[in-house]
mmCIF file of C-alpha atoms in Angstrom:
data_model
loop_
_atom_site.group_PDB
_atom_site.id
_atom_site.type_symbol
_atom_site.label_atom_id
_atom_site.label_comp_id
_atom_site.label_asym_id
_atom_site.label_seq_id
_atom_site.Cartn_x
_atom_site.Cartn_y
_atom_site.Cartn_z
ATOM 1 C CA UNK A 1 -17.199 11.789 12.623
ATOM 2 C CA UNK A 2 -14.922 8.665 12.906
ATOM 3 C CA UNK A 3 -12.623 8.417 15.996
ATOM 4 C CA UNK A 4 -9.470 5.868 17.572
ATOM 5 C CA UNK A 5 -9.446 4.804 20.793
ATOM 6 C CA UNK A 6 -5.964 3.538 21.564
ATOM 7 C CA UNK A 7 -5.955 1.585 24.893
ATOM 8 C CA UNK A 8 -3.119 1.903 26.823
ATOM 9 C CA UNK A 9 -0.423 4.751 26.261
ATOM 10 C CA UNK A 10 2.356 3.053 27.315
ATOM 11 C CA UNK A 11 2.585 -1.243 26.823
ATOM 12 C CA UNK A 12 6.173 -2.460 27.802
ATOM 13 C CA UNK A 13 6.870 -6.607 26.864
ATOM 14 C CA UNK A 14 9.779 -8.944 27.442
ATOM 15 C CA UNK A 15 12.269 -9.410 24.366
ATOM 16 C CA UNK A 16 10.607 -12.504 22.582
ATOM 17 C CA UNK A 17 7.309 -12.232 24.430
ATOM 18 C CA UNK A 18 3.679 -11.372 22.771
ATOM 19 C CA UNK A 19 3.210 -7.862 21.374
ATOM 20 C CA UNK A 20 -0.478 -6.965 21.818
ATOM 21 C CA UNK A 21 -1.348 -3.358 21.241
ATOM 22 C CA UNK A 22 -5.225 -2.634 20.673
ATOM 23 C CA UNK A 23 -7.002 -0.271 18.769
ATOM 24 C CA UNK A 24 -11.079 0.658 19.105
ATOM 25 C CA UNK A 25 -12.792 2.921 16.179
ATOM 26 C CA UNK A 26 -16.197 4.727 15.465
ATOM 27 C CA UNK A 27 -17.100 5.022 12.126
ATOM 28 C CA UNK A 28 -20.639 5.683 10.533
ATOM 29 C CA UNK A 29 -19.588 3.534 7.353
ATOM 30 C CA UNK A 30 -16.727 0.677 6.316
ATOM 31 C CA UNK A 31 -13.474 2.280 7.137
ATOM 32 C CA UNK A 32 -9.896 2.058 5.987
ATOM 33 C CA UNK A 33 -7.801 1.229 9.255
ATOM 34 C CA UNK A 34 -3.987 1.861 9.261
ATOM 35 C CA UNK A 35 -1.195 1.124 11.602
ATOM 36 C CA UNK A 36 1.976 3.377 11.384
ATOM 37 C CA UNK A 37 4.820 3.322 13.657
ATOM 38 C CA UNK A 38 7.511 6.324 14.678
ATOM 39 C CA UNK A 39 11.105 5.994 15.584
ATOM 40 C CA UNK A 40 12.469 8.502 18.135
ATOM 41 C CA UNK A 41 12.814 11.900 15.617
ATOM 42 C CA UNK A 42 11.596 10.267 12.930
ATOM 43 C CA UNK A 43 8.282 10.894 11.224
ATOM 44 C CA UNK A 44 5.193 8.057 10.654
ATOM 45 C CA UNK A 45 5.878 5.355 9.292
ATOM 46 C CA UNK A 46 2.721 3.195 7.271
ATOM 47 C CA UNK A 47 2.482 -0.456 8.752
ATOM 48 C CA UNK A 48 0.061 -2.110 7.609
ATOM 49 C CA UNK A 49 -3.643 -1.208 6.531
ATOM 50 C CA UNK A 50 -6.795 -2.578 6.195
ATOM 51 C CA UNK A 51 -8.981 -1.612 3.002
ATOM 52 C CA UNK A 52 -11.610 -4.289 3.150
ATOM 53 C CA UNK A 53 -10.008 -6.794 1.168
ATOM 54 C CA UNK A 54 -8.616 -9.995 4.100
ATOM 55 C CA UNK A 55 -9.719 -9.122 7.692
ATOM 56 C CA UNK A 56 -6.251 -10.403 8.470
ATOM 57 C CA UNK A 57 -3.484 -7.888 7.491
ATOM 58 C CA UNK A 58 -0.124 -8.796 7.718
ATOM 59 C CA UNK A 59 2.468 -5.574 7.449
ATOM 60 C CA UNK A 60 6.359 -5.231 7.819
ATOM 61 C CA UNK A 61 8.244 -6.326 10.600
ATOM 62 C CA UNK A 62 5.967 -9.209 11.093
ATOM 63 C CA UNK A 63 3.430 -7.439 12.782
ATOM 64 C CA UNK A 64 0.000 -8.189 11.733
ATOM 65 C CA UNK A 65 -3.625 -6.550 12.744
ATOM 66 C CA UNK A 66 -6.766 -8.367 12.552
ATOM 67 C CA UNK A 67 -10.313 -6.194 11.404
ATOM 68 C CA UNK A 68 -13.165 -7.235 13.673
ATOM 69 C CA UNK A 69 -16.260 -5.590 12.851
ATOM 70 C CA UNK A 70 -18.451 -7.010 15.545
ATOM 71 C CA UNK A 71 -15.977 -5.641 18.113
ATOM 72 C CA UNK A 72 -15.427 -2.255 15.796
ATOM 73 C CA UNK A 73 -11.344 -3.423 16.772
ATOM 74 C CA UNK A 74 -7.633 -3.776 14.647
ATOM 75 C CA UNK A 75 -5.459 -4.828 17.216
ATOM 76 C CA UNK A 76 -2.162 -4.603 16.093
ATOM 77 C CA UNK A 77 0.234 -7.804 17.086
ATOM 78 C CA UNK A 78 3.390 -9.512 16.827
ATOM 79 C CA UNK A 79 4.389 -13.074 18.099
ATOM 80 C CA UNK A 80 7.636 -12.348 19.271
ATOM 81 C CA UNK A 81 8.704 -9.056 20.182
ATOM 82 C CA UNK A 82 12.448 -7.836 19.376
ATOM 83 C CA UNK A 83 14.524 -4.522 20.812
ATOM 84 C CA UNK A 84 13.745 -2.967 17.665
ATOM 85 C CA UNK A 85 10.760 -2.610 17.940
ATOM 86 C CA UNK A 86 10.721 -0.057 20.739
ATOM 87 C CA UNK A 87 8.480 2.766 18.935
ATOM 88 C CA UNK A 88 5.458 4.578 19.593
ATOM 89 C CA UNK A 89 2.510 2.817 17.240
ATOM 90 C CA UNK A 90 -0.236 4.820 15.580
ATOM 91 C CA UNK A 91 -3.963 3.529 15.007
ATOM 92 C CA UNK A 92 -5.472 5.692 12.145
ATOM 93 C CA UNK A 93 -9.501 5.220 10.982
ATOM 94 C CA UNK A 94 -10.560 7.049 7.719
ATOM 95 C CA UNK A 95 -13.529 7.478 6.433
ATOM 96 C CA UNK A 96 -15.589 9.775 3.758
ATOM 97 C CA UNK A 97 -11.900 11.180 3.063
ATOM 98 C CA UNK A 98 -11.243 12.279 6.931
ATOM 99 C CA UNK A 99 -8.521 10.412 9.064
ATOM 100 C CA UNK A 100 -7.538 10.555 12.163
ATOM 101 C CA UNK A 101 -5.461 9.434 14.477
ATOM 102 C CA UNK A 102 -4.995 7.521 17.988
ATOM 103 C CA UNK A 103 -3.268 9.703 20.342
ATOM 104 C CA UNK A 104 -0.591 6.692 20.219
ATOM 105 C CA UNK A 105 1.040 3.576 22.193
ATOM 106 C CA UNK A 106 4.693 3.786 23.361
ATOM 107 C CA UNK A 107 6.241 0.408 23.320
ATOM 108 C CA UNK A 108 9.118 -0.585 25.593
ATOM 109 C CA UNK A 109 10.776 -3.636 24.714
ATOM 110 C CA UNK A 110 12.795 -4.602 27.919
ATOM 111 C CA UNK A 111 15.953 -7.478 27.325
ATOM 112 C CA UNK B 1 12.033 9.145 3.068
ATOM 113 C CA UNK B 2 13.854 10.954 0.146
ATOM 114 C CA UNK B 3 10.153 11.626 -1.413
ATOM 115 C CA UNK B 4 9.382 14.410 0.779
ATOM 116 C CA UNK B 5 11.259 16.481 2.799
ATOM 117 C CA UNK B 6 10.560 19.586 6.003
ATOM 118 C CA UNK B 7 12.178 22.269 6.489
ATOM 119 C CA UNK B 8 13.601 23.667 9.046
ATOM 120 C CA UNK B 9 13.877 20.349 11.068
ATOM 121 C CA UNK B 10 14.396 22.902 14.175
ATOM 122 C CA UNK B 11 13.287 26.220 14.724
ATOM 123 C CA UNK B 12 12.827 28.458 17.834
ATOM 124 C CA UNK B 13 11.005 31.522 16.959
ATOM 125 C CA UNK B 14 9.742 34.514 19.687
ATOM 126 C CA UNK B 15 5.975 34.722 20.321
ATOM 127 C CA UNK B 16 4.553 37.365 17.633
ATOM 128 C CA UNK B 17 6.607 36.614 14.867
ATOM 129 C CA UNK B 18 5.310 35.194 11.628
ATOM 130 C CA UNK B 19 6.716 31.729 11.296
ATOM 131 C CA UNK B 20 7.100 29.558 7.697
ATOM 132 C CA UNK B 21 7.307 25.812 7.415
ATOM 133 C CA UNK B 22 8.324 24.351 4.048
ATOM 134 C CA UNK B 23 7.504 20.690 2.926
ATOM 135 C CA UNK B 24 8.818 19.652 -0.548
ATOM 136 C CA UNK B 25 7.641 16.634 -2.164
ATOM 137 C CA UNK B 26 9.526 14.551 -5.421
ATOM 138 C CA UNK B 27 6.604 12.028 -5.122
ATOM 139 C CA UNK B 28 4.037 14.341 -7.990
ATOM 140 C CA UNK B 29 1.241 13.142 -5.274
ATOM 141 C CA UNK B 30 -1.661 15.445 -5.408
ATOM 142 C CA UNK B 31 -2.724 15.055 -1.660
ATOM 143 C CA UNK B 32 -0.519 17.163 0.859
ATOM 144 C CA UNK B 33 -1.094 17.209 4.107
ATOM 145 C CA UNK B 34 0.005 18.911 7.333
ATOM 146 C CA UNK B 35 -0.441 17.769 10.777
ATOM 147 C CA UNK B 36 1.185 18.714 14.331
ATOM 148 C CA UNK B 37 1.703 16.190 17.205
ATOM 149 C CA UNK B 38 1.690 17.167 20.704
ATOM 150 C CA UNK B 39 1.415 14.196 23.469
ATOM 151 C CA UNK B 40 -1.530 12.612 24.634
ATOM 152 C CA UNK B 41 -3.519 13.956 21.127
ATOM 153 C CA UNK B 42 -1.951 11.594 18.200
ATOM 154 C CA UNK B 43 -1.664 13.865 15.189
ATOM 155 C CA UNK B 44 -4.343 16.768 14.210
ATOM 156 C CA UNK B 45 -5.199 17.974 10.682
ATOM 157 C CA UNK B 46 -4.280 21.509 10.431
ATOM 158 C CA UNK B 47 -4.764 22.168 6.681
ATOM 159 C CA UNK B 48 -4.280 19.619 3.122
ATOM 160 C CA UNK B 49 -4.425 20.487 -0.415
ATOM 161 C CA UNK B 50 -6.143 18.012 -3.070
ATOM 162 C CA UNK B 51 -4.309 20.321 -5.370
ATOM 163 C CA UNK B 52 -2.450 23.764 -6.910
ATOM 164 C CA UNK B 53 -3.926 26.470 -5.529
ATOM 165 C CA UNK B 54 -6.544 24.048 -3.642
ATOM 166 C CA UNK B 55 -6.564 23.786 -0.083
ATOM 167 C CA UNK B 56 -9.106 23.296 2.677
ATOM 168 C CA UNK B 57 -9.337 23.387 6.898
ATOM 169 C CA UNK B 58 -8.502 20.730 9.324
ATOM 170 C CA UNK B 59 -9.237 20.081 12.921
ATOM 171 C CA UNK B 60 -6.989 22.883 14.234
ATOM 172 C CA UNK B 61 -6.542 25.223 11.556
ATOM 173 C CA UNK B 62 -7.238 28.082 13.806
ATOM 174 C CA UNK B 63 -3.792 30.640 13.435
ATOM 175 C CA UNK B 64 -1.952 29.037 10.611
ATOM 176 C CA UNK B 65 -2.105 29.902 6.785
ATOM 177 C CA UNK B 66 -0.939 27.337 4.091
ATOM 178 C CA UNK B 67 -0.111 27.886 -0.227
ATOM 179 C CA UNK B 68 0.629 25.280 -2.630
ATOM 180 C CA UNK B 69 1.556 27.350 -5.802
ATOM 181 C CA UNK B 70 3.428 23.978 -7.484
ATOM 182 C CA UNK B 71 2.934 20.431 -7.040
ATOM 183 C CA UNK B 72 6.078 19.524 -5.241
ATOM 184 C CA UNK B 73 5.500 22.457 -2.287
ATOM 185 C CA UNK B 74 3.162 22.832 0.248
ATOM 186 C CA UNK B 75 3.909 25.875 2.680
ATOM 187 C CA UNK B 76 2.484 26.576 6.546
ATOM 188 C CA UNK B 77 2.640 29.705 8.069
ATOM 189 C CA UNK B 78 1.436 30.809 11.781
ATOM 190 C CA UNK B 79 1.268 34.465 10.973
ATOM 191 C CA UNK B 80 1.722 35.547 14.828
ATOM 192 C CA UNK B 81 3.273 32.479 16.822
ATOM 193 C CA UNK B 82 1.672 31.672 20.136
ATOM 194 C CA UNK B 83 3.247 29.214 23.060
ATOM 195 C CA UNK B 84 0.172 26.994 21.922
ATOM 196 C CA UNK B 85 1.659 26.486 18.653
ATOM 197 C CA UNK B 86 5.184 25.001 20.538
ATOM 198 C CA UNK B 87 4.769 21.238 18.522
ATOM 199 C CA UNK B 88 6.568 19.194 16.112
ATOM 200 C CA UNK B 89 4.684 19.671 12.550
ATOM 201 C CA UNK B 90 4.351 16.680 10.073
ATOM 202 C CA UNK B 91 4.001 16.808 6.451
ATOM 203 C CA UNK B 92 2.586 14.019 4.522
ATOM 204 C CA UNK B 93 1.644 12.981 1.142
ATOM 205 C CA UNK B 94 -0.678 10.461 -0.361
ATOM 206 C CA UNK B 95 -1.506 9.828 -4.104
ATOM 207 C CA UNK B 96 -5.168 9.277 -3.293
ATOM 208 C CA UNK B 97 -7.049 10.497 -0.420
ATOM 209 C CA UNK B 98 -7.198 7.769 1.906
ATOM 210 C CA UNK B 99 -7.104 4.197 0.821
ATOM 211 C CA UNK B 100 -3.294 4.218 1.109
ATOM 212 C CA UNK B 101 -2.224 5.609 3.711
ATOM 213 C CA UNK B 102 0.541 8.076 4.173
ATOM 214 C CA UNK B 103 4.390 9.175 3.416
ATOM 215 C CA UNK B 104 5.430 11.357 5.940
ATOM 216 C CA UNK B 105 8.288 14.167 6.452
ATOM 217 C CA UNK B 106 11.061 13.750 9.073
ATOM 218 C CA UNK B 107 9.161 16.334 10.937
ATOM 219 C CA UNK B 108 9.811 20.163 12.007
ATOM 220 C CA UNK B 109 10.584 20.545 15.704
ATOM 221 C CA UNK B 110 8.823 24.281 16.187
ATOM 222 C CA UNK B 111 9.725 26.001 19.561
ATOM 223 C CA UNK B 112 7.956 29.320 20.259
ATOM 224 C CA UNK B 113 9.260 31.760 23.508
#
């Protein structure tokens, strides 16, 4: 069965600084890769997502996530962080019609 | 999102008691979906439905129940809440089963004493 690795449960950046938030899978066969994000009491919220098309994936927000197969990775980025986007982020991985999902990455965006 | 909405968004319930969580889609998706998130785990497949009347196990299915008699409905019910069920539940929808990705409910904050 497929599985996320999510490194790092909590990442906290500078306002304007480098968002970097990394993302490891297994999967026996190509995968679809998503990113979703959740706002305090709000449910999931899709990203971006990879589907084998353009290894590099740009989604809303200006975050983007890049599909390396060598490195079985889809770290999720952004150039320049802003207070709004202080969220937890999910990686999800899906396979032969199973997905699952990182146990999540809490960032804090400090001013 | 209008497209699908939980309810209750809050509900404490006593430990024994049979427990119903509604999530009510506008979307005509055929894929429902319900997860529960508890820290440190990400979310967990408890049960989806590819269809009326068609339904099928997740990862943690153990202790809850789920019907989809329409379309638009998809219903979970613990049938004897346990303290291990305490966790917000998640609804979600897709069209197809997992090229697209998600829509998900606002979420169901269950509380179980």
């Amino acid at each position: 069965a497929q599985s996320v690795t999510q490194l790092g449960s909590h990442v906290s950046v500078s306002e304007g600084a480098l968002v970097l938030l990394r993302c490891n899978y297994s999967s026996s066969v190509p995968p679809y890769l998503f990113w979703y994000v959740q706002y305090p009491n709000q449910g999931l919220q899709l990203l971006l997502k990879y589907t084998s098309a353009a290894t590099l994936v740009k989604g809303i927000n200006g975050f983007e996530a890049e599909f390396k197969k060598s490195e079985t990775s889809f770290h999720l980025t952004k150039p320049s962080a802003h207070m709004r986007d202080a969220a937890e982020y999910f990686c999800a991985v899906s396979d032969n019609n199973d997905m699952r999902f990182g146990a999540g990455t809490r960032l804090t965006v400090k001013p | 999102d209008a497209g699908i909405t939980q309810s209750p968004r809050h509900k404490v319930t006593e430990t024994g008691t049979p427990v119903t969580l509604r999530c009510h889609q506008t979307e005509n998706h055929r894929y429902m979906y319900w997860y529960r998130q508890d820290p440190g785990h990400g979310l967990r497949l408890i049960h989806y439905s590819y269809g009326v009347k068609d339904t099928d196990k997740g990862e943690v299915s153990d202790g809850y129940s789920v019907s989809r008699s329409k379309t638009e409905d998809f219903l979970l019910t613990l049938e004897s809440a346990t303290s291990s069920q305490t966790s917000v539940y998640f609804c979600a929808i897709s069209e197809v089963r997992d090229r697209d990705g998600y829509t998900f409910g606002s979420g169901t904050r269950l509380t179980v004493v």
